[in-house]
GROMACS .gro file of C-alpha atoms in nm:
model
  324
    1MET     CA    1   0.706  -5.422  -8.095
    2SER     CA    2   0.328  -5.373  -8.069
    3SER     CA    3   0.157  -5.361  -7.754
    4VAL     CA    4  -0.211  -5.462  -7.681
    5ASN     CA    5  -0.419  -5.299  -7.426
    6ASN     CA    6  -0.684  -5.501  -7.268
    7TYR     CA    7  -0.938  -5.271  -7.099
    8MET     CA    8  -1.105  -5.378  -6.804
    9ASN     CA    9  -1.497  -5.425  -6.810
   10THR     CA   10  -1.601  -5.127  -6.589
   11GLY     CA   11  -1.978  -5.211  -6.623
   12LEU     CA   12  -2.039  -4.874  -6.790
   13ILE     CA   13  -2.255  -5.035  -7.073
   14SER     CA   14  -2.493  -5.197  -6.829
   15GLN     CA   15  -2.488  -4.878  -6.605
   16ASN     CA   16  -2.581  -4.676  -6.926
   17TYR     CA   17  -2.881  -4.901  -6.984
   18ASP     CA   18  -2.983  -4.858  -6.605
   19VAL     CA   19  -2.966  -4.481  -6.659
   20ILE     CA   20  -3.179  -4.483  -6.967
   21ASN     CA   21  -3.442  -4.695  -6.804
   22ASN     CA   22  -3.462  -4.471  -6.524
   23VAL     CA   23  -3.498  -4.164  -6.721
   24THR     CA   24  -3.767  -4.313  -6.913
   25LYS     CA   25  -3.956  -4.399  -6.596
   26LYS     CA   26  -3.909  -4.053  -6.468
   27TYR     CA   27  -4.028  -3.848  -6.776
   28ALA     CA   28  -4.284  -4.078  -6.929
   29GLY     CA   29  -4.624  -3.924  -6.902
   30ASN     CA   30  -4.502  -3.561  -6.840
   31THR     CA   31  -4.629  -3.264  -7.043
   32SER     CA   32  -4.361  -3.059  -7.223
   33GLU     CA   33  -4.377  -2.796  -6.940
   34GLU     CA   34  -4.316  -3.060  -6.672
   35LEU     CA   35  -4.030  -3.202  -6.888
   36GLN     CA   36  -3.868  -2.843  -6.920
   37GLU     CA   37  -3.875  -2.793  -6.535
   38LYS     CA   38  -3.721  -3.127  -6.486
   39SER     CA   39  -3.461  -3.059  -6.749
   40SER     CA   40  -3.090  -3.015  -6.650
   41GLY     CA   41  -3.077  -2.736  -6.898
   42THR     CA   42  -2.912  -2.951  -7.201
   43MET     CA   43  -3.240  -3.102  -7.292
   44ARG     CA   44  -3.442  -2.922  -7.574
   45LYS     CA   45  -3.786  -2.842  -7.486
   46MET     CA   46  -4.051  -3.083  -7.643
   47SER     CA   47  -4.356  -2.935  -7.788
   48ASP     CA   48  -4.710  -3.072  -7.685
   49GLU     CA   49  -4.740  -3.215  -8.022
   50GLU     CA   50  -4.414  -3.414  -7.972
   51VAL     CA   51  -4.530  -3.542  -7.644
   52ARG     CA   52  -4.850  -3.666  -7.766
   53GLU     CA   53  -4.675  -3.825  -8.042
   54MET     CA   54  -4.437  -4.000  -7.800
   55HIS     CA   55  -4.729  -4.117  -7.595
   56GLN     CA   56  -4.934  -4.224  -7.894
   57LYS     CA   57  -4.617  -4.440  -8.011
   58GLN     CA   58  -4.580  -4.597  -7.670
   59GLN     CA   59  -4.948  -4.698  -7.659
   60ASN     CA   60  -4.941  -4.849  -7.995
   61GLN     CA   61  -4.638  -5.069  -7.936
   62PRO     CA   62  -4.736  -5.442  -8.006
   63ARG     CA   63  -4.785  -5.621  -7.665
   64THR     CA   64  -4.889  -5.982  -7.593
   65LEU     CA   65  -5.097  -6.072  -7.290
   66SER     CA   66  -5.032  -6.406  -7.154
   67VAL     CA   67  -5.373  -6.498  -6.988
   68ASP     CA   68  -5.549  -6.814  -6.845
   69ARG     CA   69  -5.841  -6.974  -7.017
   70SER     CA   70  -6.084  -6.821  -6.780
   71GLU     CA   71  -6.022  -6.495  -6.970
   72VAL     CA   72  -6.246  -6.614  -7.254
   73VAL     CA   73  -6.543  -6.615  -6.998
   74ASP     CA   74  -6.431  -6.364  -6.754
   75ASN     CA   75  -6.348  -6.082  -7.006
   76VAL     CA   76  -6.077  -5.923  -6.782
   77PHE     CA   77  -5.893  -5.765  -7.061
   78SER     CA   78  -6.200  -5.623  -7.258
   79LYS     CA   79  -6.044  -5.275  -7.314
   80THR     CA   80  -5.758  -5.343  -7.554
   81GLY     CA   81  -5.640  -5.208  -7.870
   82ASP     CA   82  -5.550  -5.366  -8.210
   83ASN     CA   83  -5.184  -5.381  -8.102
   84ILE     CA   84  -5.271  -5.636  -7.836
   85THR     CA   85  -5.245  -6.008  -7.887
   86TYR     CA   86  -5.324  -6.310  -7.641
   87GLU     CA   87  -5.159  -6.591  -7.558
   88ILE     CA   88  -5.340  -6.885  -7.390
   89ASP     CA   89  -5.184  -7.216  -7.342
   90GLY     CA   90  -4.923  -7.134  -7.587
   91VAL     CA   91  -5.169  -7.052  -7.860
   92THR     CA   92  -5.184  -6.697  -7.993
   93PHE     CA   93  -5.512  -6.484  -8.076
   94THR     CA   94  -5.539  -6.136  -8.223
   95ASN     CA   95  -5.740  -5.894  -8.060
   96ALA     CA   96  -6.026  -5.926  -8.310
   97GLN     CA   97  -6.021  -6.301  -8.276
   98MET     CA   98  -6.035  -6.296  -7.880
   99LYS     CA   99  -6.310  -6.022  -7.887
  100ALA     CA  100  -6.522  -6.211  -8.118
  101CYS     CA  101  -6.469  -6.535  -7.935
  102LYS     CA  102  -6.576  -6.350  -7.613
  103GLU     CA  103  -6.895  -6.225  -7.769
  104VAL     CA  104  -6.997  -6.571  -7.879
  105VAL     CA  105  -6.904  -6.726  -7.535
  106ARG     CA  106  -7.065  -6.452  -7.349
  107ASN     CA  107  -7.400  -6.495  -7.540
  108ALA     CA  108  -7.376  -6.867  -7.499
  109ILE     CA  109  -7.365  -6.851  -7.128
  110SER     CA  110  -7.626  -6.590  -7.099
  111ALA     CA  111  -7.889  -6.862  -7.176
  112LEU     CA  112  -7.778  -7.068  -6.883
  113PRO     CA  113  -7.860  -7.069  -6.509
  114VAL     CA  114  -7.650  -6.865  -6.276
  115LYS     CA  115  -7.382  -7.050  -6.079
  116GLY     CA  116  -7.512  -7.226  -5.774
  117SER     CA  117  -7.872  -7.277  -5.915
  118ASP     CA  118  -8.048  -7.617  -5.901
  119LEU     CA  119  -8.011  -7.780  -6.256
  120ASP     CA  120  -8.299  -7.941  -6.402
  121TYR     CA  121  -8.289  -8.154  -6.725
  122LYS     CA  122  -8.404  -7.876  -6.944
  123ASP     CA  123  -8.096  -7.673  -6.811
  124TYR     CA  124  -7.866  -7.955  -6.932
  125ALA     CA  125  -8.031  -7.918  -7.273
  126SER     CA  126  -7.960  -7.561  -7.271
  127MET     CA  127  -7.587  -7.631  -7.159
  128GLY     CA  128  -7.570  -7.852  -7.479
  129ILE     CA  129  -7.703  -7.585  -7.702
  130ALA     CA  130  -7.452  -7.331  -7.562
  131THR     CA  131  -7.157  -7.558  -7.594
  132ASN     CA  132  -7.262  -7.656  -7.952
  133MET     CA  133  -7.263  -7.280  -8.038
  134VAL     CA  134  -6.930  -7.217  -7.908
  135ASN     CA  135  -6.782  -7.542  -8.058
  136SER     CA  136  -6.944  -7.463  -8.405
  137TYR     CA  137  -6.822  -7.119  -8.428
  138ALA     CA  138  -6.467  -7.210  -8.319
  139LYS     CA  139  -6.455  -7.481  -8.567
  140GLU     CA  140  -6.566  -7.260  -8.859
  141ASN     CA  141  -6.361  -6.930  -8.770
  142LEU     CA  142  -6.032  -7.055  -8.562
  143THR     CA  143  -5.734  -7.284  -8.626
  144GLU     CA  144  -5.750  -7.623  -8.482
  145GLU     CA  145  -5.532  -7.510  -8.192
  146GLN     CA  146  -5.722  -7.192  -8.100
  147ALA     CA  147  -6.063  -7.387  -8.127
  148ALA     CA  148  -5.928  -7.651  -7.862
  149VAL     CA  149  -5.853  -7.348  -7.628
  150ILE     CA  150  -6.196  -7.197  -7.673
  151ASN     CA  151  -6.386  -7.516  -7.642
  152LYS     CA  152  -6.190  -7.594  -7.315
  153SER     CA  153  -6.273  -7.272  -7.180
  154MET     CA  154  -6.652  -7.335  -7.236
  155GLU     CA  155  -6.620  -7.692  -7.095
  156GLU     CA  156  -6.461  -7.572  -6.770
  157TYR     CA  157  -6.745  -7.292  -6.751
  158ILE     CA  158  -7.016  -7.584  -6.792
  159ASN     CA  159  -6.839  -7.808  -6.518
  160SER     CA  160  -6.828  -7.503  -6.283
  161LEU     CA  161  -7.212  -7.491  -6.295
  162THR     CA  162  -7.246  -7.849  -6.185
  163GLN     CA  163  -6.979  -7.805  -5.928
  164ALA     CA  164  -7.138  -7.494  -5.788
  165GLU     CA  165  -7.471  -7.664  -5.759
  166LYS     CA  166  -7.315  -7.943  -5.574
  167GLU     CA  167  -7.129  -7.724  -5.316
  168ARG     CA  168  -7.434  -7.509  -5.255
  169GLN     CA  169  -7.642  -7.823  -5.187
  170ASN     CA  170  -7.387  -7.968  -4.954
  171SER     CA  171  -7.347  -7.635  -4.758
  172GLN     CA  172  -7.725  -7.599  -4.703
  173GLY     CA  173  -7.798  -7.940  -4.589
  174TYR     CA  174  -7.955  -8.114  -4.899
  175PHE     CA  175  -7.970  -8.486  -4.902
  176THR     CA  176  -8.072  -8.767  -5.117
  177VAL     CA  177  -8.331  -9.042  -5.087
  178GLU     CA  178  -8.201  -9.376  -5.262
  179GLN     CA  179  -8.508  -9.595  -5.232
  180GLU     CA  180  -8.717  -9.671  -5.537
  181GLY     CA  181  -9.081  -9.660  -5.576
  182VAL     CA  182  -9.142  -9.338  -5.379
  183GLY     CA  183  -9.373  -9.073  -5.496
  184ASN     CA  184  -9.739  -9.053  -5.628
  185THR     CA  185  -9.643  -9.242  -5.956
  186GLY     CA  186  -9.373  -9.489  -5.800
  187ASN     CA  187  -9.078  -9.328  -6.017
  188LEU     CA  188  -9.017  -8.991  -5.857
  189ASN     CA  189  -8.685  -9.102  -5.685
  190THR     CA  190  -8.561  -9.231  -6.045
  191TYR     CA  191  -8.545  -8.876  -6.158
  192TYR     CA  192  -8.544  -8.641  -5.856
  193ASN     CA  193  -8.399  -8.804  -5.539
  194THR     CA  194  -8.264  -8.485  -5.383
  195ARG     CA  195  -8.453  -8.337  -5.082
  196MET     CA  196  -8.436  -8.023  -4.875
  197LYS     CA  197  -8.564  -8.009  -4.529
  198LEU     CA  198  -8.745  -7.700  -4.411
  199SER     CA  199  -8.579  -7.540  -4.109
  200ASP     CA  200  -8.758  -7.503  -3.785
  201GLN     CA  201  -8.747  -7.133  -3.810
  202ALA     CA  202  -8.897  -7.124  -4.149
  203ALA     CA  203  -9.176  -7.369  -4.061
  204ASP     CA  204  -9.255  -7.153  -3.754
  205SER     CA  205  -9.288  -6.844  -3.956
  206LEU     CA  206  -9.524  -7.012  -4.189
  207LYS     CA  207  -9.721  -7.153  -3.915
  208SER     CA  208  -9.782  -6.816  -3.769
  209GLN     CA  209  -9.932  -6.696  -4.112
  210MET     CA  210 -10.185  -6.985  -4.097
  211ALA     CA  211 -10.358  -6.886  -3.794
  212ASN     CA  212 -10.664  -6.710  -3.971
  213LEU     CA  213 -10.712  -6.984  -4.257
  214PRO     CA  214 -11.000  -7.207  -4.265
  215GLU     CA  215 -10.943  -7.520  -4.051
  216GLN     CA  216 -10.940  -7.761  -4.317
  217THR     CA  217 -10.695  -7.573  -4.525
  218ARG     CA  218 -10.489  -7.504  -4.217
  219LYS     CA  219 -10.470  -7.875  -4.144
  220THR     CA  220 -10.370  -7.963  -4.500
  221LEU     CA  221 -10.090  -7.703  -4.492
  222MET     CA  222  -9.980  -7.815  -4.152
  223ALA     CA  223  -9.952  -8.171  -4.268
  224ASN     CA  224  -9.730  -8.041  -4.565
  225LEU     CA  225  -9.511  -7.859  -4.345
  226GLU     CA  226  -9.457  -8.161  -4.101
  227SER     CA  227  -9.363  -8.372  -4.416
  228ALA     CA  228  -9.109  -8.087  -4.526
  229THR     CA  229  -8.946  -8.048  -4.190
  230GLN     CA  230  -8.925  -8.429  -4.120
  231ARG     CA  231  -8.892  -8.590  -4.472
  232GLY     CA  232  -8.792  -8.291  -4.685
  233SER     CA  233  -8.938  -8.150  -5.008
  234VAL     CA  234  -8.852  -8.250  -5.357
  235VAL     CA  235  -8.580  -8.031  -5.524
  236GLN     CA  236  -8.594  -7.989  -5.912
  237SER     CA  237  -8.238  -8.115  -5.947
  238ALA     CA  238  -8.170  -8.373  -6.223
  239SER     CA  239  -8.027  -8.662  -6.019
  240ASN     CA  240  -8.032  -8.911  -6.293
  241LYS     CA  241  -7.694  -8.829  -6.426
  242GLU     CA  242  -7.709  -9.085  -6.722
  243LEU     CA  243  -8.028  -8.911  -6.845
  244SER     CA  244  -7.913  -8.548  -6.793
  245SER     CA  245  -7.562  -8.644  -6.980
  246THR     CA  246  -7.784  -8.804  -7.279
  247ILE     CA  247  -7.996  -8.482  -7.300
  248LYS     CA  248  -7.690  -8.260  -7.288
  249THR     CA  249  -7.500  -8.459  -7.550
  250LEU     CA  250  -7.809  -8.470  -7.776
  251PHE     CA  251  -7.802  -8.102  -7.809
  252GLN     CA  252  -7.439  -8.061  -7.813
  253ASN     CA  253  -7.402  -8.275  -8.119
  254VAL     CA  254  -7.691  -8.179  -8.334
  255ASP     CA  255  -7.632  -7.957  -8.641
  256MET     CA  256  -7.799  -7.625  -8.536
  257LYS     CA  257  -7.829  -7.545  -8.903
  258ASP     CA  258  -8.028  -7.863  -9.003
  259GLU     CA  259  -8.394  -7.819  -8.982
  260LYS     CA  260  -8.449  -8.211  -9.012
  261ALA     CA  261  -8.192  -8.291  -8.747
  262LEU     CA  262  -8.306  -8.029  -8.507
  263ASN     CA  263  -8.662  -8.149  -8.536
  264ALA     CA  264  -8.532  -8.504  -8.465
  265ALA     CA  265  -8.350  -8.397  -8.155
  266MET     CA  266  -8.668  -8.203  -8.029
  267LYS     CA  267  -8.872  -8.530  -8.093
  268GLN     CA  268  -8.626  -8.723  -7.877
  269TYR     CA  269  -8.616  -8.473  -7.601
  270ARG     CA  270  -8.995  -8.519  -7.596
  271GLU     CA  271  -8.964  -8.900  -7.540
  272LEU     CA  272  -8.675  -8.876  -7.291
  273MET     CA  273  -8.877  -8.620  -7.078
  274THR     CA  274  -9.228  -8.765  -7.086
  275PRO     CA  275  -9.159  -9.031  -6.809
  276VAL     CA  276  -8.971  -8.774  -6.605
  277TYR     CA  277  -9.274  -8.542  -6.601
  278GLN     CA  278  -9.508  -8.814  -6.550
  279ALA     CA  279  -9.313  -8.923  -6.253
  280SER     CA  280  -9.367  -8.572  -6.108
  281GLY     CA  281  -9.746  -8.595  -6.146
  282ILE     CA  282  -9.790  -8.411  -6.467
  283ARG     CA  283  -9.996  -8.584  -6.725
  284ASN     CA  284 -10.260  -8.523  -6.990
  285THR     CA  285 -10.619  -8.567  -6.892
  286ALA     CA  286 -10.957  -8.553  -7.036
  287ASN     CA  287 -10.973  -8.177  -6.903
  288ASN     CA  288 -10.617  -8.050  -6.986
  289ASN     CA  289 -10.306  -8.112  -7.157
  290SER     CA  290 -10.071  -8.048  -6.892
  291LEU     CA  291  -9.782  -8.268  -7.005
  292THR     CA  292  -9.800  -8.139  -7.382
  293ASN     CA  293  -9.789  -7.792  -7.250
  294VAL     CA  294  -9.490  -7.832  -7.031
  295LEU     CA  295  -9.302  -8.011  -7.309
  296ASP     CA  296  -9.402  -7.725  -7.558
  297GLN     CA  297  -9.268  -7.475  -7.333
  298ASP     CA  298  -8.927  -7.655  -7.313
  299ILE     CA  299  -8.910  -7.681  -7.688
  300SER     CA  300  -9.004  -7.314  -7.719
  301ARG     CA  301  -8.722  -7.215  -7.510
  302PHE     CA  302  -8.472  -7.443  -7.691
  303VAL     CA  303  -8.587  -7.287  -8.027
  304LYS     CA  304  -8.540  -6.930  -7.926
  305GLN     CA  305  -8.207  -7.019  -7.771
  306ILE     CA  306  -8.091  -7.189  -8.107
  307ALA     CA  307  -8.227  -6.918  -8.333
  308ASN     CA  308  -8.029  -6.662  -8.112
  309ALA     CA  309  -7.711  -6.885  -8.123
  310ASN     CA  310  -7.744  -6.910  -8.520
  311ALA     CA  311  -7.785  -6.520  -8.546
  312VAL     CA  312  -7.495  -6.428  -8.316
  313THR     CA  313  -7.257  -6.681  -8.496
  314GLY     CA  314  -7.305  -6.506  -8.829
  315ASN     CA  315  -7.657  -6.671  -8.956
  316VAL     CA  316  -7.891  -6.368  -8.915
  317GLY     CA  317  -8.230  -6.429  -9.076
  318SER     CA  318  -8.201  -6.802  -9.053
  319THR     CA  319  -8.513  -6.964  -8.921
  320PHE     CA  320  -8.668  -7.307  -8.911
  321ASN     CA  321  -8.998  -7.439  -8.892
  322TYR     CA  322  -9.024  -7.669  -8.597
  323THR     CA  323  -9.321  -7.910  -8.654
  324ILE     CA  324  -9.270  -8.169  -8.372
   0.00000   0.00000   0.00000
């Protein structure tokens, strides 16, 4: 008759794994001399070369970093090796892909105002160009799933700019004027209805600096101060949300490599912004071309941003002749 011995599971296997892990933690990062000192006497002394090889092998082990979409903008894990892969929203990026995406995004947002700034209409145009730059790069160089992650990250950053502006204005007592027909041209509030009251402390400080000014000048400035403290001063913050969205979309969707399409977009921007600047009192006269000059400055800013975007995304040397 044969007998079967059923050995009881003593947990030695799991205990051995625990011992191995503890030893690894204890001796990792030690020099050969340090390892020898900690040895029980049965461990062979490792050479410095063997220690370096062990460390190098550990460093080169493939690793996956699961990160948030903000990693694309915040650049938290910027110092990583080729053994690193990123996982965002379940989508994998190689280290080379992520590094390139970060560079494109970082360049795109460098042309935008800092968070908390008052955003004018030309800033929305720049936001459209920046978004266009990122979307175009993602479409041409990434998978559809990867592009969706990068584009979403950029969208969230753009939204954070408008949210930061709103929060700062609320915290500093900004207010809006809803009446129409206000301003020198009768249309100012259509485009700029945000106001900021000058504090009494600031007004007193300015008044103290006016003591030695000519009487007529001082009276004019005092009247302006009175208006700023009572009714508030106009803030260059785009309050017409429909117009700001139209301008942003205009530049977000244009083909930045198509000269004809770009010229058409620049022309449309001029048409959209002409009544805005006129409502602010900027006009062409017989003596100067103030309106034309301001629009030219905006267009020049966009041309430079687009040229830089095309260069960064792999189109170095591409130039366009903007004739509008």
